[in-house]
Short mmCIF file of C-alpha atoms in Angstrom, two decimals:
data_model
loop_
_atom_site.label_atom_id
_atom_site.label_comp_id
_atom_site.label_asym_id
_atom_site.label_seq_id
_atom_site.Cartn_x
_atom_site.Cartn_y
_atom_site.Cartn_z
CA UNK B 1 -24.30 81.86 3.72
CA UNK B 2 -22.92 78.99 5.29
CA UNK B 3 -24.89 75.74 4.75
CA UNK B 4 -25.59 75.05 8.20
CA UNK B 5 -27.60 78.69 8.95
CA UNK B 6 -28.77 78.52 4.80
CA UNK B 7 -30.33 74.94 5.78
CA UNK B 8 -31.86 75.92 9.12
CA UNK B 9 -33.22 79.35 7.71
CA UNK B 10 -35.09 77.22 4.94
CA UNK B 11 -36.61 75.02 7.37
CA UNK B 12 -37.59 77.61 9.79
CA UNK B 13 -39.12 80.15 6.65
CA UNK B 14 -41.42 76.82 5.20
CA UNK B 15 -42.74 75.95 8.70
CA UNK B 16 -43.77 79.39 9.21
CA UNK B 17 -47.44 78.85 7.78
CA UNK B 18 -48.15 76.40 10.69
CA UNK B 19 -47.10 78.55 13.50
CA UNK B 20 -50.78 79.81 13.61
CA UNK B 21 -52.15 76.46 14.26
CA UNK B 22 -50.40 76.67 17.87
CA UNK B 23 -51.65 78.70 20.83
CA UNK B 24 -48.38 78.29 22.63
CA UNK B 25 -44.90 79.26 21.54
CA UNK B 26 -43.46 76.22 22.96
CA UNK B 27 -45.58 74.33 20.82
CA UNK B 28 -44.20 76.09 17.93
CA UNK B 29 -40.41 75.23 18.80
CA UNK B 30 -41.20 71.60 19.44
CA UNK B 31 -43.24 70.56 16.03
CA UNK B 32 -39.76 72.53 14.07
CA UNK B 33 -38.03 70.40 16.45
CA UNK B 34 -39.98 67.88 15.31
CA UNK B 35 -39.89 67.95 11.12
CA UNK B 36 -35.90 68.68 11.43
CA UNK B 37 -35.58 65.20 13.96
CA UNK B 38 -37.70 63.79 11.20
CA UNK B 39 -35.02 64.43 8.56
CA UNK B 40 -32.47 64.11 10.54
CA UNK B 41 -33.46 60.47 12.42
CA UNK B 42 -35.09 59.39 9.13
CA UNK B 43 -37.94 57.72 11.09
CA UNK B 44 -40.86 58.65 12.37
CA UNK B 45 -39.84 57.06 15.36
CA UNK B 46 -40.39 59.48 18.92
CA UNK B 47 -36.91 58.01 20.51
CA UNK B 48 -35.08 58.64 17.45
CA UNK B 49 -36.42 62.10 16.64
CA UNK B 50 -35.50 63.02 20.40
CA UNK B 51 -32.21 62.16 20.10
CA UNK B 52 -31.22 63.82 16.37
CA UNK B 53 -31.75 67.31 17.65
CA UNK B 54 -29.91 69.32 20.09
CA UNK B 55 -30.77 69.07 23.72
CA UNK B 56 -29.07 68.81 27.08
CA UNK B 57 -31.09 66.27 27.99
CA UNK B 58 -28.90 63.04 29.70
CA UNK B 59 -30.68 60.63 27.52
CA UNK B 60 -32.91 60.14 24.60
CA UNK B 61 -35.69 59.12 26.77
CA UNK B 62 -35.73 62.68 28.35
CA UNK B 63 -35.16 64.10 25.09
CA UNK B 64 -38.40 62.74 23.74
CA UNK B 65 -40.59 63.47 26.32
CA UNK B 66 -41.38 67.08 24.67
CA UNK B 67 -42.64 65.35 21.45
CA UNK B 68 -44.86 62.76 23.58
CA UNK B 69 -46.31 65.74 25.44
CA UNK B 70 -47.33 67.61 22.20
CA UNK B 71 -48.87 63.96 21.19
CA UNK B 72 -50.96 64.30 23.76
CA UNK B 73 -54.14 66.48 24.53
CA UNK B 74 -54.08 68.91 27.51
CA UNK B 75 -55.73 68.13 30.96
CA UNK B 76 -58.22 69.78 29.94
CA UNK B 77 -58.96 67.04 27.09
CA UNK B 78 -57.80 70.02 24.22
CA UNK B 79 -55.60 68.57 21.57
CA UNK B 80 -52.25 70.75 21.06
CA UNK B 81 -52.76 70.47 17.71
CA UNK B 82 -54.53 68.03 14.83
CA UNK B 83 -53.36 66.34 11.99
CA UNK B 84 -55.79 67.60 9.84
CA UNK B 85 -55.15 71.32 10.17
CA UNK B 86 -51.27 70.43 9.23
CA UNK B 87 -52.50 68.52 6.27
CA UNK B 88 -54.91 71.77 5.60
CA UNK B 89 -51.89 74.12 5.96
CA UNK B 90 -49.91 71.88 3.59
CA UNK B 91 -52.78 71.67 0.99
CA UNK B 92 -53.05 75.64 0.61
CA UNK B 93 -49.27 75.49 0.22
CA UNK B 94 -49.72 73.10 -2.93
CA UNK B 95 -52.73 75.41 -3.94
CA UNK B 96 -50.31 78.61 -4.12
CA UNK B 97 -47.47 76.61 -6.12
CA UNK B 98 -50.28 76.43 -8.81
CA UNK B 99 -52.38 79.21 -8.28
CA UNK B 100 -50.98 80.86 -11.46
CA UNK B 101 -51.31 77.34 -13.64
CA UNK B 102 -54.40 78.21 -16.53
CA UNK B 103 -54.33 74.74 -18.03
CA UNK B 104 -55.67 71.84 -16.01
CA UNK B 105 -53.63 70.85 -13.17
CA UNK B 106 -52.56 67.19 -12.82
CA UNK B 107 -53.35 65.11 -9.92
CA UNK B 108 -52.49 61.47 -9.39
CA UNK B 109 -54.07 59.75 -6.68
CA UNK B 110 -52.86 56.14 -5.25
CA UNK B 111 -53.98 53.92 -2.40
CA UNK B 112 -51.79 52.38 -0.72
CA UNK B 113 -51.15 49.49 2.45
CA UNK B 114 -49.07 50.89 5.44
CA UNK B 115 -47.47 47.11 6.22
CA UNK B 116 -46.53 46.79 10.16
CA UNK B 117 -46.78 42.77 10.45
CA UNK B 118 -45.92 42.48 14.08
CA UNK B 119 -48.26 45.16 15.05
CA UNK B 120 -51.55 43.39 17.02
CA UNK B 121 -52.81 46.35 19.60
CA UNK B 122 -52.75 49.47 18.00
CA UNK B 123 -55.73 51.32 17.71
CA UNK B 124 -57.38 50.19 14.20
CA UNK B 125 -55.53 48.24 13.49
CA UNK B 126 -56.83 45.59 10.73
CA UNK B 127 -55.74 43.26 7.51
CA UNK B 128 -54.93 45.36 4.76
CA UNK B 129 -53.38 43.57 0.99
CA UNK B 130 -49.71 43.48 0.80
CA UNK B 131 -48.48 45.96 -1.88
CA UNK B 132 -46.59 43.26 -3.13
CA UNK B 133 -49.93 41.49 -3.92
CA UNK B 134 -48.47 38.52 -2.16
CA UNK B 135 -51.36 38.04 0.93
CA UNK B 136 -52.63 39.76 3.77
CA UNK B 137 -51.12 41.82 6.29
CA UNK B 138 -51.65 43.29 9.85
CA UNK B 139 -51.79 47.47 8.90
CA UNK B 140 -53.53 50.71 7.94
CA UNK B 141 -54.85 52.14 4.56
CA UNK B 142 -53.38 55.29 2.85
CA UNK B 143 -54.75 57.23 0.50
CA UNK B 144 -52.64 60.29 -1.42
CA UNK B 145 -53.04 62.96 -3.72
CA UNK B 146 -50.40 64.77 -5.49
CA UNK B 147 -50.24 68.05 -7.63
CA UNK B 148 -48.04 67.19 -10.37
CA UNK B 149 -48.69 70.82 -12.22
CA UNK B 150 -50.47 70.82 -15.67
CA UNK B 151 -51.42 69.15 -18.02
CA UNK B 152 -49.24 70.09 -21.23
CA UNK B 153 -46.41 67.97 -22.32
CA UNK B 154 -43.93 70.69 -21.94
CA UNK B 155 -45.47 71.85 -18.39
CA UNK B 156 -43.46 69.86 -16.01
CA UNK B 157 -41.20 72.13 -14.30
CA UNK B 158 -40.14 69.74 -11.36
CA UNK B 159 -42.68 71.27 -8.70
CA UNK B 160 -45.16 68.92 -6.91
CA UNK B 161 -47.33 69.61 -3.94
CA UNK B 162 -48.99 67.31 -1.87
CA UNK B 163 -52.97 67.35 -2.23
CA UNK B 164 -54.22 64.92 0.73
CA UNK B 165 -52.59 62.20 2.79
CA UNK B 166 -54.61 60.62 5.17
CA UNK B 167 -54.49 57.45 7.36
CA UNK B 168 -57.43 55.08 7.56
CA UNK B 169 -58.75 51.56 9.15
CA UNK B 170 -61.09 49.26 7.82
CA UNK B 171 -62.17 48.04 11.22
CA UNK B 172 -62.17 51.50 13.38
CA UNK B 173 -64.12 53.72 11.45
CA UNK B 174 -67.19 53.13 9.73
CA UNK B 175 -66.06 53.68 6.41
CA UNK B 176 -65.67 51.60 3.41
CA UNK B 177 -62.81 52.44 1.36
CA UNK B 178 -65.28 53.72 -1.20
CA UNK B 179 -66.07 56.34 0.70
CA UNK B 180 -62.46 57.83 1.96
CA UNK B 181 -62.13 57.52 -1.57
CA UNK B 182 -65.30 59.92 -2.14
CA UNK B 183 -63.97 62.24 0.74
CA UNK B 184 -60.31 62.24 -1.13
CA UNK B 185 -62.06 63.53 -4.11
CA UNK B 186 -64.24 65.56 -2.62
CA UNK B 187 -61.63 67.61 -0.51
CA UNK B 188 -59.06 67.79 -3.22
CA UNK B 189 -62.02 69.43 -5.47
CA UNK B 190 -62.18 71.69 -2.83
CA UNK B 191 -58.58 72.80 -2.15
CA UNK B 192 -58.42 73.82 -5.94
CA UNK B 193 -61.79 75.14 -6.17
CA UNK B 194 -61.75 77.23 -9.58
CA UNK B 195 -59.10 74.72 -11.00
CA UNK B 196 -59.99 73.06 -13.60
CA UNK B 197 -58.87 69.29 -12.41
CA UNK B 198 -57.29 66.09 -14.08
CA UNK B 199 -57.26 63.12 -11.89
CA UNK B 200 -54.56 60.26 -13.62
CA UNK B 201 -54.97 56.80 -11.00
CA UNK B 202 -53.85 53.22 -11.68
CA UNK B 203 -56.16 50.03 -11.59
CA UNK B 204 -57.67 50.51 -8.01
CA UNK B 205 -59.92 53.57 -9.16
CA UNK B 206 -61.12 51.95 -12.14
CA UNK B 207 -64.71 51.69 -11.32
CA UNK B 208 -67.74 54.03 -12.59
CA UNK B 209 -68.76 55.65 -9.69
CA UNK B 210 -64.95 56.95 -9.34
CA UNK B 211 -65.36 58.14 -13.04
CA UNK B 212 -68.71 60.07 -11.73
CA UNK B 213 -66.81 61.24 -8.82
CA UNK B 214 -63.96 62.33 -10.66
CA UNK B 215 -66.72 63.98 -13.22
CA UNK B 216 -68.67 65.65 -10.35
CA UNK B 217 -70.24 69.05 -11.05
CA UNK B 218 -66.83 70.85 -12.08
CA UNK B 219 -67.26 68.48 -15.10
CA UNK B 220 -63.54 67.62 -14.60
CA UNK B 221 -61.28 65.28 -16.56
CA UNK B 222 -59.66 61.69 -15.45
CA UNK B 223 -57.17 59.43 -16.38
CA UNK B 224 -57.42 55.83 -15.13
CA UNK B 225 -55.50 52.22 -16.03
CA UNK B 226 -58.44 49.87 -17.14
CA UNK B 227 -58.77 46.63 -14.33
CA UNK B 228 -62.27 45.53 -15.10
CA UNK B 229 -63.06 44.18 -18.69
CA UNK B 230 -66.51 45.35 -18.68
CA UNK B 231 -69.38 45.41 -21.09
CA UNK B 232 -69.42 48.44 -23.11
CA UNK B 233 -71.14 50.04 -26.21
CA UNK B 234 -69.36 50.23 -29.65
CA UNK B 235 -71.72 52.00 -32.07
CA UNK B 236 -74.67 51.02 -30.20
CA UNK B 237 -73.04 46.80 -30.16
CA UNK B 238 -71.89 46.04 -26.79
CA UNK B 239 -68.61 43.78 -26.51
CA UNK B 240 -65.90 43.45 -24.03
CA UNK B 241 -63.43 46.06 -22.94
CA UNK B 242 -60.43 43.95 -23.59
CA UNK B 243 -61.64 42.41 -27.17
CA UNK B 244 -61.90 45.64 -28.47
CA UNK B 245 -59.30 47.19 -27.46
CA UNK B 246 -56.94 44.92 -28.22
CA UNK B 247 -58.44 44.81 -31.69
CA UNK B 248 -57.65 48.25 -32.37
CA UNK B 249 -54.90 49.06 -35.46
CA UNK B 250 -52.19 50.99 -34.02
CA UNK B 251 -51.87 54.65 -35.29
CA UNK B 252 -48.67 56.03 -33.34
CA UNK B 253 -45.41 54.51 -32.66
CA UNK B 254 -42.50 56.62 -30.81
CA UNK B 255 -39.48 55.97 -29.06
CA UNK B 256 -39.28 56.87 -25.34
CA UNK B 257 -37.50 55.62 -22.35
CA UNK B 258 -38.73 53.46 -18.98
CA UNK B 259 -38.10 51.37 -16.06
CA UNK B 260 -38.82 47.71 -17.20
CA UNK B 261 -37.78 44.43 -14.90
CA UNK B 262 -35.63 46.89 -12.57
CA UNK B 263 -33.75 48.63 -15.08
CA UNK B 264 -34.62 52.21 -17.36
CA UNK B 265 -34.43 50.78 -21.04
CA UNK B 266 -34.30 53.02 -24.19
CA UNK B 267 -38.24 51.31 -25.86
CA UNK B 268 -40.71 51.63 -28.71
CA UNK B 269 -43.75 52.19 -27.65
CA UNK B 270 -46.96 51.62 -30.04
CA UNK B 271 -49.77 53.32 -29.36
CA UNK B 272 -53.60 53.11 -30.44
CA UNK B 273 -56.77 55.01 -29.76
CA UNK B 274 -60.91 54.25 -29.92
CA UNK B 275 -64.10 56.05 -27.69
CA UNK B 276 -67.07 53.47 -26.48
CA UNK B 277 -69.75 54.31 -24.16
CA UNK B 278 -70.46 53.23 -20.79
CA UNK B 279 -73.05 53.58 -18.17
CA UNK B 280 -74.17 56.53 -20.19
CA UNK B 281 -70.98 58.28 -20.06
CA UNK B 282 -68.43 58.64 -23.53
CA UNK B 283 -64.93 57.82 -23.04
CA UNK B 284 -61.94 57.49 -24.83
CA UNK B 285 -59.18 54.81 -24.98
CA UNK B 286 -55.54 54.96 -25.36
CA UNK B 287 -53.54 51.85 -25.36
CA UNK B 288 -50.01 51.51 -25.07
CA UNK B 289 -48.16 48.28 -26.08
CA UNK B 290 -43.69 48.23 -25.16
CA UNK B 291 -42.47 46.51 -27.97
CA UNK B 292 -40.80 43.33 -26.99
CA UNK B 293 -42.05 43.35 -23.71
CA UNK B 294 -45.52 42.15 -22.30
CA UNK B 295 -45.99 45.47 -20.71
CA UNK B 296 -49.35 46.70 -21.83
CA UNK B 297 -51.38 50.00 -20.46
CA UNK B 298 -54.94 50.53 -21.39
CA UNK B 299 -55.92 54.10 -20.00
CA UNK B 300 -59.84 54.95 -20.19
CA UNK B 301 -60.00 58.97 -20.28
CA UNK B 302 -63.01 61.10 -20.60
CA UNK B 303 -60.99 63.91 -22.12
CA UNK B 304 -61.79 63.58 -25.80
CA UNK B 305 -58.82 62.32 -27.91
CA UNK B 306 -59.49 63.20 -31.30
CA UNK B 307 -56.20 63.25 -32.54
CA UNK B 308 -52.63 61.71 -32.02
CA UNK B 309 -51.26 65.12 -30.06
CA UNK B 310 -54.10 64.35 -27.57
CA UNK B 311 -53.49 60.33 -27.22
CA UNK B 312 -49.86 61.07 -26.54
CA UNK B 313 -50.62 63.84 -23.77
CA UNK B 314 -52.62 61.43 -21.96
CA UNK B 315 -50.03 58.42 -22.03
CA UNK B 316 -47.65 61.40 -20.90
CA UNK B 317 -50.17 62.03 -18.00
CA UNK B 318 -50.10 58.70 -16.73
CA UNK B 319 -46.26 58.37 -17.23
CA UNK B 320 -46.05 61.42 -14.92
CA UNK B 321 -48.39 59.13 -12.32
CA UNK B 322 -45.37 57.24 -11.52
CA UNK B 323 -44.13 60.61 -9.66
CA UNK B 324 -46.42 59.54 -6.58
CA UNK B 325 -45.16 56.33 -6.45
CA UNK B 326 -41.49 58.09 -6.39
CA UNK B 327 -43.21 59.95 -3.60
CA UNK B 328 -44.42 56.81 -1.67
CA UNK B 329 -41.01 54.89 -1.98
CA UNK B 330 -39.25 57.97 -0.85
CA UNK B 331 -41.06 58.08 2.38
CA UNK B 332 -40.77 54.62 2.89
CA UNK B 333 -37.43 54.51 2.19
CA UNK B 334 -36.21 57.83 3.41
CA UNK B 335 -38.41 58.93 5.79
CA UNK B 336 -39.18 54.90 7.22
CA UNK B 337 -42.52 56.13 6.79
CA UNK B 338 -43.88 52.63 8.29
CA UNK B 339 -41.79 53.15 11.42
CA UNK B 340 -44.28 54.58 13.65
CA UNK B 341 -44.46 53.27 17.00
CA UNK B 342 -47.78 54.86 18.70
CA UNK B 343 -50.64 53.32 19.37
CA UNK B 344 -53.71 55.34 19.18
CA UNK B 345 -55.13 55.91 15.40
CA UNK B 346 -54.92 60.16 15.71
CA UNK B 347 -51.52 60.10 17.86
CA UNK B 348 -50.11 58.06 13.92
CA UNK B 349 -51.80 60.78 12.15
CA UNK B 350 -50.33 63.11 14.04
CA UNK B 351 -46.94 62.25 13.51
CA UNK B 352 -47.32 61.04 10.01
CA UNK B 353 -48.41 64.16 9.30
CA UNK B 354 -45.09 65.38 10.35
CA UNK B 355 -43.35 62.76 7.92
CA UNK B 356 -45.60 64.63 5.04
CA UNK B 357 -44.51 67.83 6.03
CA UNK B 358 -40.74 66.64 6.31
CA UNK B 359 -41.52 65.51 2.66
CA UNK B 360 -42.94 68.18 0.85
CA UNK B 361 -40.06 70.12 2.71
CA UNK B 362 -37.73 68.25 1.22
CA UNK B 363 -39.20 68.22 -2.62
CA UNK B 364 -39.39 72.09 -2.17
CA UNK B 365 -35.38 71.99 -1.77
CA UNK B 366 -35.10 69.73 -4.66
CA UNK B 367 -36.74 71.95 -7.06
CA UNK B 368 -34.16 74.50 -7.44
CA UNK B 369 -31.42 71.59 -8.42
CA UNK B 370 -28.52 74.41 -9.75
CA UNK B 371 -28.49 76.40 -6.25
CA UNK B 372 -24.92 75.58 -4.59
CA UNK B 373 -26.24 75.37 -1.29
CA UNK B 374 -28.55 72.18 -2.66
CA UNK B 375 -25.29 70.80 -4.79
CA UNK B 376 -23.43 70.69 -1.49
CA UNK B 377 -26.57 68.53 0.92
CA UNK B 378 -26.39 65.98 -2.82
CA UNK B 379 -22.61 65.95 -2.19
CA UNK B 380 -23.35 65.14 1.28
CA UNK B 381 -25.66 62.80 0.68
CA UNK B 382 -23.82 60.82 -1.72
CA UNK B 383 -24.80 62.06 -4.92
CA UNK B 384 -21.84 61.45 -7.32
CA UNK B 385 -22.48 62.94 -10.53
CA UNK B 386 -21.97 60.08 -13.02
CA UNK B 387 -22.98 60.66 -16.81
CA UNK B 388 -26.43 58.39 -15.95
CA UNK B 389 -27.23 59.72 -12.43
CA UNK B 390 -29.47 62.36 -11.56
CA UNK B 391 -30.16 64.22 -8.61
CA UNK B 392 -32.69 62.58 -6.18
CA UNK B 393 -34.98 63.59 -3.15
CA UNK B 394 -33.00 60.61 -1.84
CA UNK B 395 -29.38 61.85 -2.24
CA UNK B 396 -30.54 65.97 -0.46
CA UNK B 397 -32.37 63.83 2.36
CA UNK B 398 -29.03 62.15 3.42
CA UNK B 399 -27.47 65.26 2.93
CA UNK B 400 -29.72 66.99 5.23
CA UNK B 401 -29.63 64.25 8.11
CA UNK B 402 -25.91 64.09 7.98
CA UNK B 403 -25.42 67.91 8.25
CA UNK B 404 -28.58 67.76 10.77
CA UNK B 405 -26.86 64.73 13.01
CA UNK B 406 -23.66 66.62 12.44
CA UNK B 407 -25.11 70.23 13.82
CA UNK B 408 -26.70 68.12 16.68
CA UNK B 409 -23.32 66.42 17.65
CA UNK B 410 -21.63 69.89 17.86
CA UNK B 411 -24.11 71.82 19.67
CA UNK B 412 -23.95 68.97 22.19
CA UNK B 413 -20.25 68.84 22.38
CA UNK B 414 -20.09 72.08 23.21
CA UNK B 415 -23.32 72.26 26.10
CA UNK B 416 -21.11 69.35 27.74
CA UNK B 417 -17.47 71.14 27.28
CA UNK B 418 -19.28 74.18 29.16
#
């Protein structure tokens, strides 16, 4: 099949499970209209998207009117459609990539500042910290979850599934971030209800009511990078977090390979294990020490690590973390995921919900890396096969908006010759 049709058809056949969420057919066409100018602008801007995708429209003012109109609500007051049913739709997606998964499926959560600095009017808008920890910022909150599959070292087979994205303001809603983080949890125990759960999450969720929350009724697992140096209980003594750990004899040293200072270095990594007791709860410790570097990682677990296998399956875990992070930069980078230019808080939900469903659309493609059709969008997109590289989200999303912009540019070549 010929890449242009094989690319559309793929497209067309993962957007199918949101046709339902439309009660007109127009509807339908715009929002695929939508995702594919997504891809193929790379922004989530309305102008842009309006002007990737075919139309016989003079302008790309014209041509964006259709997505403005499916922005807004009827005049009747009736939304065309809501961000959180596309979200839903995508969540029972991730659910039925796993569905088959018996061991405990991974999810890593992050929380994370949507930075638009010359933004003063939008609807919500508030001061959020930089995510280079540098100051303060004019923005929105993000939180995400994302289904990494399970738990086992050998488990990783290169699918992920997005398991909530959602936009938030400090100063709109009456919220603390405490509680969307409560709601996160709560909904994500809910889209895999049955699943046994392990959350992994860096320093922002290290705080004991997360544990709890993580914990909840389903009695699930967690895997979080220590922040606070709390008091804690050591056979009945209580010390500091930090003193102890760091007085612990390492048992485990093993060669691996990570991105330190900008670069992926070939490391040792020595490892070391203990269990305390905290707020009436019994955890576990693992920390990790790079050898020659200052780069330290102290992950508190509640899954019991009573031997070495265990301690280096849940420093695997948290390695794996970094895969949201991959997922963040990508939309920033790839998708412009901070390019939004609407004002009202639901109207950026709505279409960064369309920048989550470009997404996952796009790590879906990049699963199967062998299938030719996929080898030609990396050739496209730049991908040059060196003995170090290896195929990116990155490299099939150029790939896709070139072949995109390039469909587009025909199609209106010949609606102009005609």
């Amino acid at each position: 099949m010929r890449l242009d049709k094989w690319a559309l058809q793929r497209l067309e056949d993962y957007l199918t499970p949101f046709n339902e969420l439309f009660w007109d057919r127009r509807h339908i066409a715009v929002f695929q209209r939508a995702i594919r100018g997504v891809i193929a602008a790379e922004a989530p801007l309305i102008s842009k998207i309006g002007g990737a995708v075919p139309h016989q429209c003079k302008n790309n003012f014209h041509a964006a009117k259709p997505f403005y109109r499916l922005l807004d609500k009827t005049p009747q007051g009736v939304e065309k459609f809501s961000a959180a049913d596309i979200l839903d739709t995508l969540y029972r997606k991730t659910y039925d990539t796993f569905k088959d998964c018996e061991e405990p499926i991974l999810v890593a959560m992050d929380l994370t500042s949507l930075e638009k600095p010359y933004t003063e009017k939008s609807e919500g808008i508030c001061l959020v910290e930089k995510n280079d920890k540098s100051g303060q910022v004019n923005g929105y909150m993000l939180i995400t979850g994302l289904a990494l599959g399970g738990v086992g070292m050998t488990s990783n087979n290169g699918k992920k599934g997005l398991a909530y994205f959602k936009v938030f303001s400090h100063q709109l809603e009456l919220m603390s971030q405490n509680a969307e983080r409560r709601l996160c949890i709560t909904q994500i125990k809910a889209s895999f209800k049955g699943k046994r759960l392990r959350f992994v999450s860096d320093r922002g969720f290290d705080d004991k009511k997360a544990f709890r929350e993580f914990i909840g009724e389903e009695r699930d697992e967690f895997i979080v990078r220590a922040y606070q140096n709390r008091l804690i209980k050591v056979n009945g003594e209580e010390r500091k977090l930090l003193e102890y750990v760091r007085g612990l004899e390492y048992c485990l040293s093993f060669d691996t390979e990570l991105k330190i200072k900008r670069r992926r270095r070939k490391v040792k990594i020595d490892l070391s294990i203990g269990s305390f007791e905290c707020e009436g709860m019994k955890l576990w410790v693992v920390r990790t020490v790079v050898r020659g570097f200052k780069e330290e990682w102290i992950l508190i677990t509640n899954v019991p690590v009573t031997d070495l296998d265990t301690a280096l399956e849940i420093w695997r875990n948290y390695a794996r973390r970094w895969g949201i992070e991959d997922f963040y930069k990508f939309a920033k980078n790839n998708l412009n995921l901070e390019a939004f230019q609407v004002e009202e808080l639901e109207k950026i939900r709505k279409v960064l919900s369309w920048v989550a469903v470009a997404g996952a659309f796009l790590y879906d493609l990049g699963v199967d890396i062998n299938d030719p059709h996929v080898k030609l969008l990396l050739r496209l997109g730049g991908f040059a096969g060196r003995k170090r590289d290896k195929p990116g989200k990155g490299a099939i999303e150029r790939g896709l908006s070139r072949l995109f912009i390039a469909m587009m540019v025909n199609k209106n070549l010949k609606n102009n010759s005609s």
